[in-house]
Short mmCIF file of N, CA and C in Angstrom, two decimals:
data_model
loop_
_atom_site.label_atom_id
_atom_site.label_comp_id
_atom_site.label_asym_id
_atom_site.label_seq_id
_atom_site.Cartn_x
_atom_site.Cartn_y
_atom_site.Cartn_z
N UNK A 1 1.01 6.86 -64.08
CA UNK A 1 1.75 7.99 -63.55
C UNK A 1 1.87 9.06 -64.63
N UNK A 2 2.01 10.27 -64.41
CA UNK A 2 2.18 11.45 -65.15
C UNK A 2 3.64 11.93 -64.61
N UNK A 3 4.21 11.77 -66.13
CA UNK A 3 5.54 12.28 -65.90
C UNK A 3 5.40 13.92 -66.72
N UNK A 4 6.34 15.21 -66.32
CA UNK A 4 6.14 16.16 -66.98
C UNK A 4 8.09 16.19 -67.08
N UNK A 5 8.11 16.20 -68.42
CA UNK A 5 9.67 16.75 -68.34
C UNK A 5 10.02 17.88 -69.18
N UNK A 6 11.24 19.05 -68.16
CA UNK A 6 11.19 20.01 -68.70
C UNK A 6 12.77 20.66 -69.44
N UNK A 7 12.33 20.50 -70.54
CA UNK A 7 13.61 20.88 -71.30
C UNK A 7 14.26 22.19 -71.39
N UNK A 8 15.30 22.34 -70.95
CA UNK A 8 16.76 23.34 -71.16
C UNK A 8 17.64 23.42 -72.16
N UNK A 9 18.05 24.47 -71.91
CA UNK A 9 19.38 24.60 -72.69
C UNK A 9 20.31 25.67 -72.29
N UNK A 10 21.03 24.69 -71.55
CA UNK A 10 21.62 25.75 -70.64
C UNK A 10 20.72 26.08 -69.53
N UNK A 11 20.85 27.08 -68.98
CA UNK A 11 19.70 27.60 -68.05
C UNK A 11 18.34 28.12 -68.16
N UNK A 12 18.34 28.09 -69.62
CA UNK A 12 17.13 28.37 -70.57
C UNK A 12 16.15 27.35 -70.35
N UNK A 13 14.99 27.46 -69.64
CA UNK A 13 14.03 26.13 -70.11
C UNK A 13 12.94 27.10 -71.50
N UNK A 14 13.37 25.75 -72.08
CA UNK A 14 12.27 26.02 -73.58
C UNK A 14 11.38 25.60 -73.69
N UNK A 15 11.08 24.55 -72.71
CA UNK A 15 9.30 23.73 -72.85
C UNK A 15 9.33 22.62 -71.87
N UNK A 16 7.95 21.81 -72.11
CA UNK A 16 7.71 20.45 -71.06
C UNK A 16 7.19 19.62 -72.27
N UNK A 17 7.04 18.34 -71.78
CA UNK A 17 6.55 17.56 -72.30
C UNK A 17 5.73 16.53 -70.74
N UNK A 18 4.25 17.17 -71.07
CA UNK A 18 3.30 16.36 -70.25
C UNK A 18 2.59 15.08 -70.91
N UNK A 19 2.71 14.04 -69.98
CA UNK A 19 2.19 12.70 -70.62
C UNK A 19 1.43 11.84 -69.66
N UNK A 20 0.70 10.54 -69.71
CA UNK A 20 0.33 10.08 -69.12
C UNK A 20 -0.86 10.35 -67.84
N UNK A 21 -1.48 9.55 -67.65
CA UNK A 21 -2.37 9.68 -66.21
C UNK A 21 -2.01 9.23 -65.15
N UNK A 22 -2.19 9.85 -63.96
CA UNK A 22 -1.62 9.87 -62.74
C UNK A 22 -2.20 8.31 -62.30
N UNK A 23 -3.51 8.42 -62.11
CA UNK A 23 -3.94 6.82 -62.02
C UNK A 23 -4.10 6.96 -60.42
N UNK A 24 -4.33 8.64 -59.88
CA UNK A 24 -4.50 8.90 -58.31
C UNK A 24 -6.20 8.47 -57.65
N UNK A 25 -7.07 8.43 -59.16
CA UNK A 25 -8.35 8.10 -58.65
C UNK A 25 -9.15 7.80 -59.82
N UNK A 26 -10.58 7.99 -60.21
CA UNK A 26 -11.15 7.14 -61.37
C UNK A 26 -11.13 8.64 -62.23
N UNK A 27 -11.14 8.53 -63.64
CA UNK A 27 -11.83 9.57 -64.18
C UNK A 27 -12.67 10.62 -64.15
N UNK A 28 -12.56 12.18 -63.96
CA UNK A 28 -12.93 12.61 -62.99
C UNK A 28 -13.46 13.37 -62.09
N UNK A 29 -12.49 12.53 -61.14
CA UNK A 29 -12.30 12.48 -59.79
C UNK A 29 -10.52 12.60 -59.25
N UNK A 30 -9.66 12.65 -60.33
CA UNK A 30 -8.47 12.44 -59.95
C UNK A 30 -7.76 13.66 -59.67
N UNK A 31 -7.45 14.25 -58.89
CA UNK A 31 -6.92 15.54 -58.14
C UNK A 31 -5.69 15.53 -58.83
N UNK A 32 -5.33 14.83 -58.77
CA UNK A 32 -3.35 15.34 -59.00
C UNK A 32 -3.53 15.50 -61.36
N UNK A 33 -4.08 14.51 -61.58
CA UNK A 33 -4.74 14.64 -63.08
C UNK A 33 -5.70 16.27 -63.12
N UNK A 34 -5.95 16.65 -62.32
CA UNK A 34 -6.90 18.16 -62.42
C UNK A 34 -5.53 19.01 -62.34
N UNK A 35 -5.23 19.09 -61.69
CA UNK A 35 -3.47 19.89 -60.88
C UNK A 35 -2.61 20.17 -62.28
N UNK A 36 -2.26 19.02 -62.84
CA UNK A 36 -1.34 18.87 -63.93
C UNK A 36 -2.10 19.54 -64.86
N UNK A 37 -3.28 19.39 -65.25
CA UNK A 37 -3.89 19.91 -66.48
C UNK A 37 -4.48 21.20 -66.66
N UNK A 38 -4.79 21.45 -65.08
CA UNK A 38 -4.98 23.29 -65.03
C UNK A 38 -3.97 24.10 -65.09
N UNK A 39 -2.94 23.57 -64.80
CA UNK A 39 -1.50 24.44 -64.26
C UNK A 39 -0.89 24.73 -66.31
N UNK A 40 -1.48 23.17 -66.80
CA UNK A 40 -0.53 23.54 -68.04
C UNK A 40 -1.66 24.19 -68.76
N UNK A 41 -2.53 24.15 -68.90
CA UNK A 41 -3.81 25.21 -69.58
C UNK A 41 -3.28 26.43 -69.14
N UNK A 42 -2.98 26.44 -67.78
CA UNK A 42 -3.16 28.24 -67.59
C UNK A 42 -1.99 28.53 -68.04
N UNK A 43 -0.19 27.79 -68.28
CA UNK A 43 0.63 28.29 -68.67
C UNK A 43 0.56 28.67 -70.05
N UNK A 44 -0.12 28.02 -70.90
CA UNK A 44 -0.26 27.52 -72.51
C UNK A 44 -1.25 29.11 -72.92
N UNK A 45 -1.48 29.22 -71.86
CA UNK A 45 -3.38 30.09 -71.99
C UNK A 45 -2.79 31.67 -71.83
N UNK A 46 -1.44 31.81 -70.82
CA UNK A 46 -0.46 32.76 -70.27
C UNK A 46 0.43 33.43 -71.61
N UNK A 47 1.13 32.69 -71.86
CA UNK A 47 2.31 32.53 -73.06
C UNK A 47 1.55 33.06 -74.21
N UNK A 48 0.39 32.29 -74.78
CA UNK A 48 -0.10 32.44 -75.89
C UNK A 48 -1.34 33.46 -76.16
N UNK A 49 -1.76 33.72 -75.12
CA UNK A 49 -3.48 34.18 -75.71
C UNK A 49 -2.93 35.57 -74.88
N UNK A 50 -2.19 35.93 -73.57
CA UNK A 50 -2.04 36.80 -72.79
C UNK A 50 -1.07 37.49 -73.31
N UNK A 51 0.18 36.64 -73.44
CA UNK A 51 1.67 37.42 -73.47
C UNK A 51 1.46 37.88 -75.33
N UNK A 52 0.51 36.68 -76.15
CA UNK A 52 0.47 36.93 -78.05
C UNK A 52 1.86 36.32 -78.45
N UNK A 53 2.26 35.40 -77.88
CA UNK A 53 3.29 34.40 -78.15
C UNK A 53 3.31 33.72 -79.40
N UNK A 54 3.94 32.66 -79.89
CA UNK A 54 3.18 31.64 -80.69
C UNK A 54 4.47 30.57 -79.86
N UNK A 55 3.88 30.09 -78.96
CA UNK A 55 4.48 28.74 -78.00
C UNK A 55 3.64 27.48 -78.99
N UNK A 56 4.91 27.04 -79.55
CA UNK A 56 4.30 25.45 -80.09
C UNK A 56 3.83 24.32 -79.14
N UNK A 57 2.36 24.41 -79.63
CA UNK A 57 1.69 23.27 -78.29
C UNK A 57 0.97 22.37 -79.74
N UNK A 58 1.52 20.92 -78.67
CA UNK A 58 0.97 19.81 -79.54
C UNK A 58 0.31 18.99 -78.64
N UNK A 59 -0.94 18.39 -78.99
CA UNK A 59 -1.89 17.74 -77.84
C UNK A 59 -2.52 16.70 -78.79
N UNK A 60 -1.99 15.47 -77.82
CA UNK A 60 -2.63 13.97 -78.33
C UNK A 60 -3.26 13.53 -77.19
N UNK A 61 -5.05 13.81 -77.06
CA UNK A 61 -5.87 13.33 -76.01
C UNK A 61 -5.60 12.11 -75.64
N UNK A 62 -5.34 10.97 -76.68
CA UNK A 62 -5.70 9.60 -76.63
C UNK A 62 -4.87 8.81 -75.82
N UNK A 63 -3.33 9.80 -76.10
CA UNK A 63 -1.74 9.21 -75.73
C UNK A 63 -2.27 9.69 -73.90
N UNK A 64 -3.03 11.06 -73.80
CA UNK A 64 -2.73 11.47 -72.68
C UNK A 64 -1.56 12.65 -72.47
N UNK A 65 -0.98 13.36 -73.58
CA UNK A 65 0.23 13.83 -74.04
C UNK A 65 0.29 15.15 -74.50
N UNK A 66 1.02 15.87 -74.00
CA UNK A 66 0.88 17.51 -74.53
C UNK A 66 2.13 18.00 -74.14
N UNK A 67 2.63 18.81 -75.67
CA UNK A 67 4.07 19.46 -75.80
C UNK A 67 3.79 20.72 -75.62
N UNK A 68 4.71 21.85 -74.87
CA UNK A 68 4.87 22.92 -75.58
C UNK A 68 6.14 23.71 -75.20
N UNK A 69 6.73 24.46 -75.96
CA UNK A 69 8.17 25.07 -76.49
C UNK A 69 7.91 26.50 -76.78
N UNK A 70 8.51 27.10 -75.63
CA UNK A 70 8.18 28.65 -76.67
C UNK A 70 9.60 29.03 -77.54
N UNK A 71 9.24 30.22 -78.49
CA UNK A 71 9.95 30.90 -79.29
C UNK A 71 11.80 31.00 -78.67
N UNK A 72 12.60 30.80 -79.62
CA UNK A 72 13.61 31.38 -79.35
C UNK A 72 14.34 32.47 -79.42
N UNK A 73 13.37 33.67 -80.02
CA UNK A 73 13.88 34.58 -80.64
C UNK A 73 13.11 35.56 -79.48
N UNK A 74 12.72 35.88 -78.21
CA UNK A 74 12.04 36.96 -77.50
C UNK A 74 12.91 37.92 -77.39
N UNK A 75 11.71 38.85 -77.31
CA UNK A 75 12.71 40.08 -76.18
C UNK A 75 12.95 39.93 -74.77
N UNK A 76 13.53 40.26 -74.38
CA UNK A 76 14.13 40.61 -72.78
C UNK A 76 12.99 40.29 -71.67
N UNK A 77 11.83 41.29 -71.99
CA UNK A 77 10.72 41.17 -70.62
C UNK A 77 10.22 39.79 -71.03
N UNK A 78 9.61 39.16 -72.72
CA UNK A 78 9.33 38.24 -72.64
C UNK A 78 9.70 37.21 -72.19
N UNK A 79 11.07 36.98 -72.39
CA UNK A 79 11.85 36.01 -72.13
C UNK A 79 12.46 35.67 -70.51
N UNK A 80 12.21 36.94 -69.74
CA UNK A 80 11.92 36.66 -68.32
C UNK A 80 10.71 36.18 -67.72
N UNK A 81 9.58 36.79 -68.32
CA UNK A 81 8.36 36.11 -67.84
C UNK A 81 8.53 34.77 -68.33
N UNK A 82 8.34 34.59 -69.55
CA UNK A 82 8.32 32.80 -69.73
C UNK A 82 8.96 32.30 -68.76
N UNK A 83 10.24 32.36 -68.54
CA UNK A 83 11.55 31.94 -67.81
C UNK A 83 11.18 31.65 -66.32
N UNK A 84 10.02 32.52 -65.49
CA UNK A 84 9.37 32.85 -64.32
C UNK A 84 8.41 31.80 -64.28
N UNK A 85 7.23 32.06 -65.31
CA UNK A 85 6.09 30.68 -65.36
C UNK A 85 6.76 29.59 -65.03
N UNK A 86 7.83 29.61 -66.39
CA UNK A 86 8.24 27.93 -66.69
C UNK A 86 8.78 27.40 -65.24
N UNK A 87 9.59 28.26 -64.47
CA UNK A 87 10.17 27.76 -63.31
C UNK A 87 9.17 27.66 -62.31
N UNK A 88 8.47 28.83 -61.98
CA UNK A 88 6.77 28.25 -61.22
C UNK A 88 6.59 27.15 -61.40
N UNK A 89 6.69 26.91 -62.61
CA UNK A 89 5.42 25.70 -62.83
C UNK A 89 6.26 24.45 -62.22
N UNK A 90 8.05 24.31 -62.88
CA UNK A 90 8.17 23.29 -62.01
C UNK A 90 8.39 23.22 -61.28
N UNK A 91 8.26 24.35 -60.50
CA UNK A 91 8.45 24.15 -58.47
C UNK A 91 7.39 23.39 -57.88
N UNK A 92 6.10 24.29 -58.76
CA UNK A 92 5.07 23.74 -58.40
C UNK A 92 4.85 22.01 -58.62
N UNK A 93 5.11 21.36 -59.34
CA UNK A 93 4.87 19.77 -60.10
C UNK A 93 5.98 19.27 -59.12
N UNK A 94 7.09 20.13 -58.60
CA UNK A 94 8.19 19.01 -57.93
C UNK A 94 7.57 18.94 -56.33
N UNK A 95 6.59 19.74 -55.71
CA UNK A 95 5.72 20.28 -54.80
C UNK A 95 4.67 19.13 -54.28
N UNK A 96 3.84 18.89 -55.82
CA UNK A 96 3.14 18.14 -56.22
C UNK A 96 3.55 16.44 -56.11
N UNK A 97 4.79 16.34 -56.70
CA UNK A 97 5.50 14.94 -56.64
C UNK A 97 5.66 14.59 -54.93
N UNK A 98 6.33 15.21 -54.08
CA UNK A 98 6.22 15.61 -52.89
C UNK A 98 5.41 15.19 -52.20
N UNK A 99 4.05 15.55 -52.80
CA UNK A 99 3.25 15.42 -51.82
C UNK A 99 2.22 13.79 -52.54
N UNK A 100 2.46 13.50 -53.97
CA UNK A 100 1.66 12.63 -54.49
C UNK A 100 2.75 11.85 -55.26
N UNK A 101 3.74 11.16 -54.80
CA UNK A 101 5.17 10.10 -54.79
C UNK A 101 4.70 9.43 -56.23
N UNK A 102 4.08 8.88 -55.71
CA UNK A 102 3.47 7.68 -56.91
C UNK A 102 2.80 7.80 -57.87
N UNK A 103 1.99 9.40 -58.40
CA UNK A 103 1.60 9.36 -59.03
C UNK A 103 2.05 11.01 -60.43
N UNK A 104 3.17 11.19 -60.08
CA UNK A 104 3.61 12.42 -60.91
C UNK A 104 5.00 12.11 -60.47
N UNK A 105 5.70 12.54 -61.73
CA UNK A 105 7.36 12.44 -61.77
C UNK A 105 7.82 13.85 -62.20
N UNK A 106 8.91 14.57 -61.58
CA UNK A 106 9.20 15.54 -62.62
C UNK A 106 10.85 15.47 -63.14
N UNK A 107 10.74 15.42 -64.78
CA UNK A 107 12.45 15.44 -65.10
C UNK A 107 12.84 16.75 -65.56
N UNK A 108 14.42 16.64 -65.71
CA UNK A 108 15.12 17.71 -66.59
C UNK A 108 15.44 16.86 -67.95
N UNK A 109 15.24 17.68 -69.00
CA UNK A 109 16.18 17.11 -70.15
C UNK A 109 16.62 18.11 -70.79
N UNK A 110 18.24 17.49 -71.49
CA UNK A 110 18.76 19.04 -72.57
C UNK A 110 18.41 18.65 -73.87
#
């Protein structure tokens, strides 16, 4: 299973922590494992290469495992867009859980 959990503070989310394989089909071939990993590429890809962020992303292929946290110090527009993705994204993954029970979890943590 692929759990993604997304950390707050306060109403602030500051990052996720994506882990694990869904285990929805073989290597791939696994849809909900494509879902999770495009969605966090394009947020990681958004934040950093688009917005010129520096969002701390840490990626362990082997674990299956990838962090990332943006800045605490933004300005205003930045800090709404992040704030917009980050909540996209977990509408989208709680969407996802929804529709694929068994194989994606989504948490909150502070």
């Amino acid at each position: 299973m692929t759990t993604v959990t997304f950390y707050t503070e306060g109403s602030r989310i500051t990052g996720f922590d994506a882990s694990g394989h869904s285990g929805y089909a073989q290597a791939g071939g696994d849809i909900v494992c494509a879902a999770v990993t495009s969605t966090v590429r394009l947020i990681e890809c958004v934040l950093n290469d688009v917005m010129g962020l520096c969002a701390s992303v840490k990626v362990n292929g082997k674990a299956a495992h990838i962090s990332l946290r943006i800045p605490g110090s933004l300005g205003q527009a930045a800090e709404d867009t992040c704030q917009t993705l980050l909540a996209g994204m977990m509408v989208y993954f709680t969407e996802l859980h929804s529709e694929y029970p068994g194989y994606i979890e989504v948490l909150e943590a502070e």
